[in-house]
Amino acid sequence: MSLCQDEPEFGHEMRRHFSFAPVYRNLNHGSFGASPTVIRNRANELREECEATPCPFIKYRFPQLLHRSRAAMSSFLGVPESTIVFVPNATTGVNTVLRNMIWNSDGRDEIIQLDVIYGACAKTAQYVCEASGDKVCTRQIGFTYPVDDSEIVATFRRAMQASRLEGNRPRIAMFDTITSNPGFRLPFHELTAVCRTEGVLSLIDGAHGIGQIDLKLSTLDPDFLVSNCHKWLYTPRSCAVFYVPERNQAMMRSTLPTSHGFVARSQESTVSFLTVPEAIQWRQIICGGEDKIRQYCIQLARKGGKRVAEILETKVLDNDSHSLTECCMINILLPLTKPTSGDESLVRMAGAPGITVTDWMQQTMIERFKTFMPIFPFQGSWWVRLSGQIYLEESDFEWAGWTLKGLCEMLLDEEKSR
């Protein structure tokens, strides 16, 4: 890669760096990410090298390359190399923390979490509570969104205080940088500070963090953080960075799975760990650096989301300070009155069993429109989440708006024709 002296040409010109089918519009970068071809080619070269000389590569070459990746990530996040490792995904990191916790036997320990917690992480907490023999339980904090950051922070603190007043012990709090569905930014800096002053461990699920927002961990100073690199940093799938400051490393007695010198049956994940330096370099050379990427993607998501809401005659999920949309994803209300739960929420086709609104709309847009946009129920309504990304333009959001409008009208027609 040669240094680029000109301003990056964000938008459709950037599609040439990716491998999307010509007819496919990737408006859902947030779910699984997308990696530039040159970085995936590097991963393929390493995979071929491993197959050509498996023992030398796994025993000696791989550790050298992994050290290089950790050094690059250490500099990127502003923390010592000794505090970071790589895992396949954010959920693995969350599991590692919660399953290594030693819970008190009196049953008073609590895991604090928000109601917008990622589903897999909520299930992990439920499992840990069950497996512990009820030594620990969860305390969930709910809101009616949109809500101001100050209210989130104040309610978060009150939940910890309420836990203690009830005779319980808040041990660890789990929260996102940017939530999944709906996708909006949380005041994670302030929540981390609350944990610190309240003496509660902070576990940040930053699945949508690195590459989308500025993460300076030396300033943030969480107790644990995990962030997917394959979503917004452009590494191949699957790769996540797992941060544990040295003060907490004695708590992490075992990795998942537990093994010495473990090598996965598939090299897909582990080889992806080694592409972090190339991903960081590509973002700097081709895109002009993190600030330019963030500025373009956040503004595109905001402008594009506003246009989609205009077309649908609905609204964007945001608060007065616009802190919820200080990220590369945007959530737009769909003009559907169909219930979000129970049998009435199903779409019933002639001669076929009912399917959910989510599945009907997502499968229809794949088959008819060659795209994918996450459709999900939230607070009694139906929403769509769209991603701003360097290879998209406002015209893609305009197209998405009319496509969604047509899908909603099709759904209404299907119901009327029954």
CSV table of C-alpha atoms in Angstrom, one decimal:
chain,number,residue,atom,x,y,z
A,1,MET,CA,0.0,0.0,0.0
A,2,SER,CA,1.4,3.3,-1.0
A,3,LEU,CA,0.7,6.6,0.8
A,4,CYS,CA,-2.2,8.5,-0.4
A,5,GLN,CA,-1.7,12.3,-0.6
A,6,ASP,CA,-5.2,13.2,-1.7
A,7,GLU,CA,-8.4,13.3,0.4
A,8,PRO,CA,-10.1,9.9,0.5
A,9,GLU,CA,-12.9,9.4,-1.9
A,10,PHE,CA,-15.5,8.0,0.5
A,11,GLY,CA,-18.7,6.7,-1.0
A,12,HIS,CA,-19.3,4.4,-4.0
A,13,GLU,CA,-15.7,4.8,-5.1
A,14,MET,CA,-14.7,2.9,-2.0
A,15,ARG,CA,-16.6,-0.2,-3.1
A,16,ARG,CA,-13.7,-1.2,-5.3
A,17,HIS,CA,-11.8,-2.1,-2.1
A,18,PHE,CA,-14.4,-4.6,-1.0
A,19,SER,CA,-16.0,-7.7,-2.6
A,20,PHE,CA,-19.7,-6.9,-2.6
A,21,ALA,CA,-21.7,-8.3,-5.4
A,22,PRO,CA,-22.5,-5.5,-7.9
A,23,VAL,CA,-26.2,-5.7,-7.1
A,24,TYR,CA,-25.9,-5.9,-3.3
A,25,ARG,CA,-26.2,-2.8,-1.1
A,26,ASN,CA,-24.6,-3.5,2.3
A,27,LEU,CA,-26.6,-1.2,4.6
A,28,ASN,CA,-26.0,-3.5,7.6
A,29,HIS,CA,-22.2,-3.3,8.2
A,30,GLY,CA,-22.9,-3.4,11.9
A,31,SER,CA,-23.9,-7.0,12.2
A,32,PHE,CA,-20.9,-8.8,10.6
A,33,GLY,CA,-18.6,-6.1,9.2
A,34,ALA,CA,-16.8,-6.3,5.9
A,35,SER,CA,-13.1,-6.5,5.2
A,36,PRO,CA,-11.2,-4.9,2.3
A,37,THR,CA,-9.9,-7.4,-0.2
A,38,VAL,CA,-6.2,-6.6,0.4
A,39,ILE,CA,-6.5,-7.4,4.0
A,40,ARG,CA,-8.4,-10.7,3.3
A,41,ASN,CA,-5.7,-11.6,0.8
A,42,ARG,CA,-3.1,-11.1,3.6
A,43,ALA,CA,-5.1,-13.5,5.8
A,44,ASN,CA,-5.2,-16.0,2.9
A,45,GLU,CA,-1.5,-15.8,2.5
A,46,LEU,CA,-0.9,-16.6,6.1
A,47,ARG,CA,-3.4,-19.4,6.0
A,48,GLU,CA,-1.5,-20.9,3.0
A,49,GLU,CA,1.8,-20.5,4.8
A,50,CYS,CA,0.3,-22.4,7.8
A,51,GLU,CA,-0.8,-25.3,5.6
A,52,ALA,CA,2.5,-25.4,3.8
A,53,THR,CA,4.6,-25.6,7.0
A,54,PRO,CA,2.2,-26.3,9.8
A,55,CYS,CA,4.6,-27.0,12.7
A,56,PRO,CA,7.0,-24.2,12.1
A,57,PHE,CA,4.2,-21.7,11.5
A,58,ILE,CA,2.1,-22.7,14.5
A,59,LYS,CA,5.0,-23.1,16.9
A,60,TYR,CA,7.3,-20.2,16.0
A,61,ARG,CA,5.9,-17.9,13.2
A,62,PHE,CA,2.4,-17.5,14.6
A,63,PRO,CA,3.6,-16.2,18.0
A,64,GLN,CA,5.9,-13.7,16.3
A,65,LEU,CA,3.1,-12.4,14.1
A,66,LEU,CA,0.7,-12.4,17.1
A,67,HIS,CA,3.2,-10.2,19.1
A,68,ARG,CA,3.2,-7.8,16.1
A,69,SER,CA,-0.6,-7.6,16.2
A,70,ARG,CA,-0.7,-7.0,19.9
A,71,ALA,CA,1.9,-4.3,19.6
A,72,ALA,CA,-0.1,-2.6,16.9
A,73,MET,CA,-3.3,-2.8,18.9
A,74,SER,CA,-1.5,-1.7,22.1
A,75,SER,CA,-0.5,1.5,20.3
A,76,PHE,CA,-3.9,2.0,18.8
A,77,LEU,CA,-5.7,1.8,22.1
A,78,GLY,CA,-3.0,3.5,24.2
A,79,VAL,CA,-2.5,0.7,26.7
A,80,PRO,CA,0.4,-1.7,27.5
A,81,GLU,CA,0.8,-4.7,25.3
A,82,SER,CA,0.6,-6.9,28.4
A,83,THR,CA,-3.1,-5.9,28.9
A,84,ILE,CA,-4.5,-7.1,25.6
A,85,VAL,CA,-5.1,-10.5,23.9
A,86,PHE,CA,-7.2,-11.5,21.0
A,87,VAL,CA,-10.4,-13.7,21.1
A,88,PRO,CA,-12.8,-14.7,18.4
A,89,ASN,CA,-15.6,-12.3,19.3
A,90,ALA,CA,-17.0,-10.0,22.0
A,91,THR,CA,-19.2,-12.7,23.4
A,92,THR,CA,-16.2,-14.9,24.1
A,93,GLY,CA,-14.6,-12.1,26.1
A,94,VAL,CA,-17.8,-11.5,28.2
A,95,ASN,CA,-18.0,-15.2,28.9
A,96,THR,CA,-14.3,-15.3,29.9
A,97,VAL,CA,-14.9,-12.6,32.5
A,98,LEU,CA,-18.2,-13.8,34.0
A,99,ARG,CA,-17.2,-17.5,34.1
A,100,ASN,CA,-13.9,-16.6,35.9
A,101,MET,CA,-15.7,-14.6,38.6
A,102,ILE,CA,-15.7,-16.3,42.0
A,103,TRP,CA,-19.1,-15.5,43.7
A,104,ASN,CA,-19.7,-15.3,47.4
A,105,SER,CA,-21.7,-18.1,48.9
A,106,ASP,CA,-24.3,-16.0,50.6
A,107,GLY,CA,-26.3,-15.4,47.4
A,108,ARG,CA,-26.1,-11.6,47.7
A,109,ASP,CA,-23.9,-10.9,44.6
A,110,GLU,CA,-25.5,-9.1,41.7
A,111,ILE,CA,-24.6,-8.5,38.1
A,112,ILE,CA,-25.9,-5.0,37.0
A,113,GLN,CA,-27.0,-4.7,33.4
A,114,LEU,CA,-29.1,-2.4,31.2
A,115,ASP,CA,-32.2,-3.5,29.4
A,116,VAL,CA,-30.6,-3.0,26.0
A,117,ILE,CA,-27.9,-5.6,26.8
A,118,TYR,CA,-26.9,-7.8,23.8
A,119,GLY,CA,-29.0,-11.0,23.9
A,120,ALA,CA,-26.0,-13.4,24.0
A,121,CYS,CA,-24.5,-11.5,27.0
A,122,ALA,CA,-27.8,-11.5,28.8
A,123,LYS,CA,-28.0,-15.3,28.3
A,124,THR,CA,-24.5,-15.7,29.6
A,125,ALA,CA,-25.4,-13.8,32.8
A,126,GLN,CA,-28.5,-16.0,33.2
A,127,TYR,CA,-26.3,-19.1,32.8
A,128,VAL,CA,-23.8,-17.9,35.3
A,129,CYS,CA,-26.5,-17.3,37.8
A,130,GLU,CA,-27.9,-20.8,37.3
A,131,ALA,CA,-24.5,-22.5,37.3
A,132,SER,CA,-23.5,-20.8,40.4
A,133,GLY,CA,-26.3,-22.4,42.3
A,134,ASP,CA,-28.0,-19.0,42.8
A,135,LYS,CA,-24.9,-17.4,44.4
A,136,VAL,CA,-25.4,-14.5,42.0
A,137,CYS,CA,-28.4,-12.9,40.3
A,138,THR,CA,-28.9,-10.0,37.8
A,139,ARG,CA,-30.4,-6.6,38.4
A,140,GLN,CA,-31.6,-5.0,35.1
A,141,ILE,CA,-32.1,-1.3,34.6
A,142,GLY,CA,-34.8,-0.2,32.3
A,143,PHE,CA,-35.6,3.0,30.4
A,144,THR,CA,-38.1,4.4,28.0
A,145,TYR,CA,-35.9,5.6,25.1
A,146,PRO,CA,-34.8,8.1,23.9
A,147,VAL,CA,-33.4,9.3,27.2
A,148,ASP,CA,-30.7,11.8,28.1
A,149,ASP,CA,-27.2,10.6,29.1
A,150,SER,CA,-27.6,12.2,32.5
A,151,GLU,CA,-30.7,10.1,33.3
A,152,ILE,CA,-28.9,6.9,32.3
A,153,VAL,CA,-26.0,7.7,34.5
A,154,ALA,CA,-28.1,8.8,37.5
A,155,THR,CA,-30.3,5.7,37.3
A,156,PHE,CA,-27.3,3.5,36.9
A,157,ARG,CA,-25.8,4.8,40.1
A,158,ARG,CA,-29.2,4.6,42.0
A,159,ALA,CA,-29.5,0.9,41.0
A,160,MET,CA,-26.2,0.1,42.7
A,161,GLN,CA,-27.2,2.0,45.8
A,162,ALA,CA,-30.6,0.3,45.8
A,163,SER,CA,-28.8,-3.1,45.6
A,164,ARG,CA,-26.9,-2.3,48.7
A,165,LEU,CA,-29.9,-0.9,50.6
A,166,GLU,CA,-31.6,-4.2,49.9
A,167,GLY,CA,-28.8,-6.1,51.5
A,168,ASN,CA,-27.2,-7.2,48.2
A,169,ARG,CA,-23.7,-6.7,46.8
A,170,PRO,CA,-23.3,-5.2,43.2
A,171,ARG,CA,-20.1,-7.0,42.0
A,172,ILE,CA,-19.9,-6.2,38.4
A,173,ALA,CA,-21.8,-4.0,35.9
A,174,MET,CA,-22.0,-5.0,32.2
A,175,PHE,CA,-22.8,-2.3,29.6
A,176,ASP,CA,-22.1,-1.4,25.9
A,177,THR,CA,-20.2,1.3,24.2
A,178,ILE,CA,-22.8,1.2,21.4
A,179,THR,CA,-25.8,-1.1,21.7
A,180,SER,CA,-26.8,-3.6,19.1
A,181,ASN,CA,-30.6,-3.4,18.4
A,182,PRO,CA,-31.4,-0.6,18.5
A,183,GLY,CA,-27.9,0.7,17.8
A,184,PHE,CA,-27.1,3.8,19.7
A,185,ARG,CA,-24.2,5.2,21.8
A,186,LEU,CA,-24.3,4.9,25.6
A,187,PRO,CA,-22.4,7.3,28.0
A,188,PHE,CA,-19.9,4.5,28.7
A,189,HIS,CA,-17.2,6.9,30.0
A,190,GLU,CA,-19.6,8.1,32.7
A,191,LEU,CA,-20.9,4.7,33.5
A,192,THR,CA,-17.3,3.4,33.9
A,193,ALA,CA,-16.6,6.3,36.3
A,194,VAL,CA,-19.7,5.4,38.3
A,195,CYS,CA,-18.4,1.9,38.7
A,196,ARG,CA,-15.1,3.1,39.9
A,197,THR,CA,-16.5,5.4,42.5
A,198,GLU,CA,-19.1,2.8,43.6
A,199,GLY,CA,-16.4,0.0,43.9
A,200,VAL,CA,-18.1,-2.1,41.2
A,201,LEU,CA,-16.2,-3.9,38.4
A,202,SER,CA,-16.9,-2.5,34.9
A,203,LEU,CA,-17.3,-5.0,32.1
A,204,ILE,CA,-17.7,-3.1,28.8
A,205,ASP,CA,-19.2,-5.0,25.8
A,206,GLY,CA,-17.6,-2.9,23.1
A,207,ALA,CA,-18.6,-5.1,20.2
A,208,HIS,CA,-19.4,-2.0,18.2
A,209,GLY,CA,-16.5,0.1,19.7
A,210,ILE,CA,-13.1,-0.1,18.0
A,211,GLY,CA,-13.1,1.5,14.6
A,212,GLN,CA,-16.4,3.3,15.1
A,213,ILE,CA,-15.5,5.5,18.1
A,214,ASP,CA,-12.4,6.8,19.8
A,215,LEU,CA,-11.4,4.3,22.4
A,216,LYS,CA,-8.5,5.5,24.6
A,217,LEU,CA,-8.4,2.8,27.2
A,218,SER,CA,-5.7,4.5,29.4
A,219,THR,CA,-8.2,7.3,29.9
A,220,LEU,CA,-11.3,5.2,30.1
A,221,ASP,CA,-9.7,2.7,32.5
A,222,PRO,CA,-12.4,0.0,32.6
A,223,ASP,CA,-11.9,-3.2,34.5
A,224,PHE,CA,-12.6,-5.3,31.4
A,225,LEU,CA,-13.4,-4.5,27.8
A,226,VAL,CA,-13.8,-6.5,24.7
A,227,SER,CA,-14.4,-5.1,21.2
A,228,ASN,CA,-14.8,-6.8,17.8
A,229,CYS,CA,-12.2,-5.9,15.2
A,230,HIS,CA,-14.1,-7.5,12.3
A,231,LYS,CA,-17.0,-5.1,12.5
A,232,TRP,CA,-15.7,-1.6,12.2
A,233,LEU,CA,-11.9,-2.0,12.1
A,234,TYR,CA,-12.1,-4.0,8.9
A,235,THR,CA,-10.2,-7.2,9.9
A,236,PRO,CA,-11.5,-10.5,8.5
A,237,ARG,CA,-13.9,-12.4,10.7
A,238,SER,CA,-13.6,-13.4,13.5
A,239,CYS,CA,-11.3,-11.2,15.6
A,240,ALA,CA,-11.8,-9.2,18.8
A,241,VAL,CA,-9.5,-7.5,21.3
A,242,PHE,CA,-9.9,-8.4,24.9
A,243,TYR,CA,-8.5,-5.9,27.4
A,244,VAL,CA,-7.8,-6.7,31.1
A,245,PRO,CA,-5.6,-4.3,33.1
A,246,GLU,CA,-2.8,-5.9,35.1
A,247,ARG,CA,-4.6,-5.2,38.3
A,248,ASN,CA,-7.4,-7.7,37.3
A,249,GLN,CA,-5.4,-10.3,35.5
A,250,ALA,CA,-5.2,-12.6,38.5
A,251,MET,CA,-8.9,-12.9,38.4
A,252,MET,CA,-8.9,-14.4,34.9
A,253,ARG,CA,-7.7,-17.9,35.9
A,254,SER,CA,-8.6,-19.6,32.6
A,255,THR,CA,-9.2,-18.8,29.0
A,256,LEU,CA,-12.2,-20.3,27.1
A,257,PRO,CA,-11.7,-23.0,26.1
A,258,THR,CA,-9.1,-24.1,28.8
A,259,SER,CA,-6.0,-25.5,27.1
A,260,HIS,CA,-2.2,-25.0,26.8
A,261,GLY,CA,-1.1,-23.9,23.3
A,262,PHE,CA,-4.7,-24.4,22.0
A,263,VAL,CA,-5.0,-24.2,18.2
A,264,ALA,CA,-8.5,-24.0,16.8
A,265,ARG,CA,-9.6,-26.7,14.3
A,266,SER,CA,-10.2,-23.9,11.8
A,267,GLN,CA,-7.5,-21.3,11.3
A,268,GLU,CA,-10.1,-18.8,10.2
A,269,SER,CA,-10.3,-17.0,13.5
A,270,THR,CA,-6.7,-17.2,14.6
A,271,VAL,CA,-5.2,-16.0,11.3
A,272,SER,CA,-7.6,-13.0,11.5
A,273,PHE,CA,-5.8,-12.0,14.7
A,274,LEU,CA,-2.7,-11.4,12.6
A,275,THR,CA,-4.2,-8.9,10.2
A,276,VAL,CA,-4.7,-6.1,12.8
A,277,PRO,CA,-1.6,-4.2,11.7
A,278,GLU,CA,-2.7,-4.3,8.1
A,279,ALA,CA,-6.2,-3.1,9.0
A,280,ILE,CA,-4.9,-0.2,11.0
A,281,GLN,CA,-2.4,0.8,8.2
A,282,TRP,CA,-5.1,0.5,5.5
A,283,ARG,CA,-7.4,2.8,7.5
A,284,GLN,CA,-4.6,5.4,7.8
A,285,ILE,CA,-3.3,5.2,4.2
A,286,ILE,CA,-6.4,4.6,2.1
A,287,CYS,CA,-8.9,6.4,4.3
A,288,GLY,CA,-6.8,9.2,5.9
A,289,GLY,CA,-7.1,8.0,9.5
A,290,GLU,CA,-9.7,7.4,12.2
A,291,ASP,CA,-11.1,11.0,12.4
A,292,LYS,CA,-11.9,11.1,8.7
A,293,ILE,CA,-13.6,7.7,8.8
A,294,ARG,CA,-15.7,8.5,11.9
A,295,GLN,CA,-16.7,12.0,10.7
A,296,TYR,CA,-17.9,10.6,7.3
A,297,CYS,CA,-19.7,7.6,8.7
A,298,ILE,CA,-21.4,9.4,11.6
A,299,GLN,CA,-22.6,12.3,9.5
A,300,LEU,CA,-23.8,9.9,6.7
A,301,ALA,CA,-25.8,7.8,9.3
A,302,ARG,CA,-27.4,11.0,10.7
A,303,LYS,CA,-28.3,12.6,7.3
A,304,GLY,CA,-29.3,9.3,5.7
A,305,GLY,CA,-31.4,8.3,8.7
A,306,LYS,CA,-33.2,11.7,8.7
A,307,ARG,CA,-34.0,11.2,5.0
A,308,VAL,CA,-35.3,7.7,5.6
A,309,ALA,CA,-37.6,9.0,8.4
A,310,GLU,CA,-38.9,11.7,6.0
A,311,ILE,CA,-39.8,9.1,3.4
A,312,LEU,CA,-41.4,6.9,6.0
A,313,GLU,CA,-43.0,9.9,7.7
A,314,THR,CA,-41.8,8.6,11.1
A,315,LYS,CA,-38.8,9.5,13.3
A,316,VAL,CA,-35.2,8.7,14.2
A,317,LEU,CA,-34.5,7.3,17.7
A,318,ASP,CA,-32.4,10.1,19.3
A,319,ASN,CA,-32.3,12.4,22.3
A,320,ASP,CA,-32.2,16.2,22.6
A,321,SER,CA,-28.4,16.3,22.8
A,322,HIS,CA,-28.0,13.8,19.9
A,323,SER,CA,-25.6,11.7,22.0
A,324,LEU,CA,-27.4,8.5,21.1
A,325,THR,CA,-26.5,9.0,17.4
A,326,GLU,CA,-22.9,9.9,18.0
A,327,CYS,CA,-22.0,6.7,16.2
A,328,CYS,CA,-22.2,5.1,12.8
A,329,MET,CA,-25.6,3.5,13.2
A,330,ILE,CA,-29.1,5.0,13.1
A,331,ASN,CA,-32.5,3.6,14.1
A,332,ILE,CA,-35.7,4.6,12.3
A,333,LEU,CA,-39.3,3.9,13.3
A,334,LEU,CA,-41.2,1.9,10.7
A,335,PRO,CA,-44.8,2.9,9.9
A,336,LEU,CA,-46.3,-0.4,11.1
A,337,THR,CA,-49.1,-0.8,13.6
A,338,LYS,CA,-48.8,-4.6,13.8
A,339,PRO,CA,-48.2,-5.9,17.3
A,340,THR,CA,-44.6,-6.8,18.3
A,341,SER,CA,-45.5,-9.9,20.2
A,342,GLY,CA,-48.0,-12.8,20.4
A,343,ASP,CA,-49.7,-14.6,17.5
A,344,GLU,CA,-51.0,-11.3,16.1
A,345,SER,CA,-47.5,-10.3,15.3
A,346,LEU,CA,-47.0,-13.0,12.7
A,347,VAL,CA,-47.4,-12.5,9.0
A,348,ARG,CA,-49.7,-15.2,7.7
A,349,MET,CA,-49.4,-16.2,4.0
A,350,ALA,CA,-51.9,-18.2,2.1
A,351,GLY,CA,-51.1,-21.9,2.5
A,352,ALA,CA,-48.1,-21.3,4.8
A,353,PRO,CA,-47.6,-21.0,8.5
A,354,GLY,CA,-47.1,-17.6,10.0
A,355,ILE,CA,-43.6,-16.1,10.2
A,356,THR,CA,-42.5,-13.1,12.2
A,357,VAL,CA,-42.5,-9.6,10.8
A,358,THR,CA,-38.7,-9.5,11.2
A,359,ASP,CA,-38.2,-12.7,9.1
A,360,TRP,CA,-40.8,-11.8,6.5
A,361,MET,CA,-39.4,-8.3,5.8
A,362,GLN,CA,-35.7,-9.4,5.9
A,363,GLN,CA,-36.3,-12.4,3.7
A,364,THR,CA,-38.3,-10.4,1.3
A,365,MET,CA,-35.7,-7.7,1.0
A,366,ILE,CA,-33.0,-10.3,0.4
A,367,GLU,CA,-35.0,-12.0,-2.4
A,368,ARG,CA,-36.5,-9.0,-4.1
A,369,PHE,CA,-34.1,-6.1,-3.4
A,370,LYS,CA,-30.7,-7.7,-2.8
A,371,THR,CA,-30.0,-6.0,0.5
A,372,PHE,CA,-30.4,-6.6,4.2
A,373,MET,CA,-31.5,-4.2,6.9
A,374,PRO,CA,-32.1,-5.4,10.5
A,375,ILE,CA,-35.8,-5.2,11.4
A,376,PHE,CA,-36.6,-5.6,15.1
A,377,PRO,CA,-39.3,-4.9,17.7
A,378,PHE,CA,-38.5,-2.3,20.4
A,379,GLN,CA,-40.7,-0.7,23.0
A,380,GLY,CA,-43.9,-1.9,21.2
A,381,SER,CA,-43.0,-0.6,17.7
A,382,TRP,CA,-41.0,-1.9,14.7
A,383,TRP,CA,-37.7,-0.3,13.9
A,384,VAL,CA,-34.9,-0.6,11.3
A,385,ARG,CA,-31.2,-0.1,12.0
A,386,LEU,CA,-29.0,1.3,9.2
A,387,SER,CA,-25.2,1.6,9.1
A,388,GLY,CA,-23.1,4.5,7.8
A,389,GLN,CA,-19.9,3.3,6.1
A,390,ILE,CA,-17.2,4.6,3.9
A,391,TYR,CA,-18.5,2.7,0.8
A,392,LEU,CA,-22.1,4.2,1.1
A,393,GLU,CA,-23.6,7.5,0.1
A,394,GLU,CA,-26.8,9.4,0.9
A,395,SER,CA,-28.4,8.0,-2.3
A,396,ASP,CA,-28.2,4.5,-0.6
A,397,PHE,CA,-30.2,5.7,2.3
A,398,GLU,CA,-32.7,7.4,-0.1
A,399,TRP,CA,-33.1,4.0,-1.8
A,400,ALA,CA,-33.4,2.3,1.5
A,401,GLY,CA,-36.2,4.6,2.6
A,402,TRP,CA,-38.3,3.9,-0.5
A,403,THR,CA,-37.5,0.2,-0.3
A,404,LEU,CA,-38.7,0.1,3.3
A,405,LYS,CA,-41.8,2.1,2.5
A,406,GLY,CA,-42.6,-0.4,-0.2
A,407,LEU,CA,-42.0,-3.4,2.1
A,408,CYS,CA,-44.3,-1.9,4.8
A,409,GLU,CA,-47.0,-1.4,2.1
A,410,MET,CA,-46.5,-4.9,0.9
A,411,LEU,CA,-46.9,-6.2,4.4
A,412,LEU,CA,-50.2,-4.3,4.8
A,413,ASP,CA,-51.5,-5.6,1.5
A,414,GLU,CA,-50.6,-9.2,2.5
A,415,GLU,CA,-52.6,-8.8,5.7
A,416,LYS,CA,-55.6,-7.2,3.9
A,417,SER,CA,-55.7,-10.1,1.3
A,418,ARG,CA,-56.1,-12.8,3.9
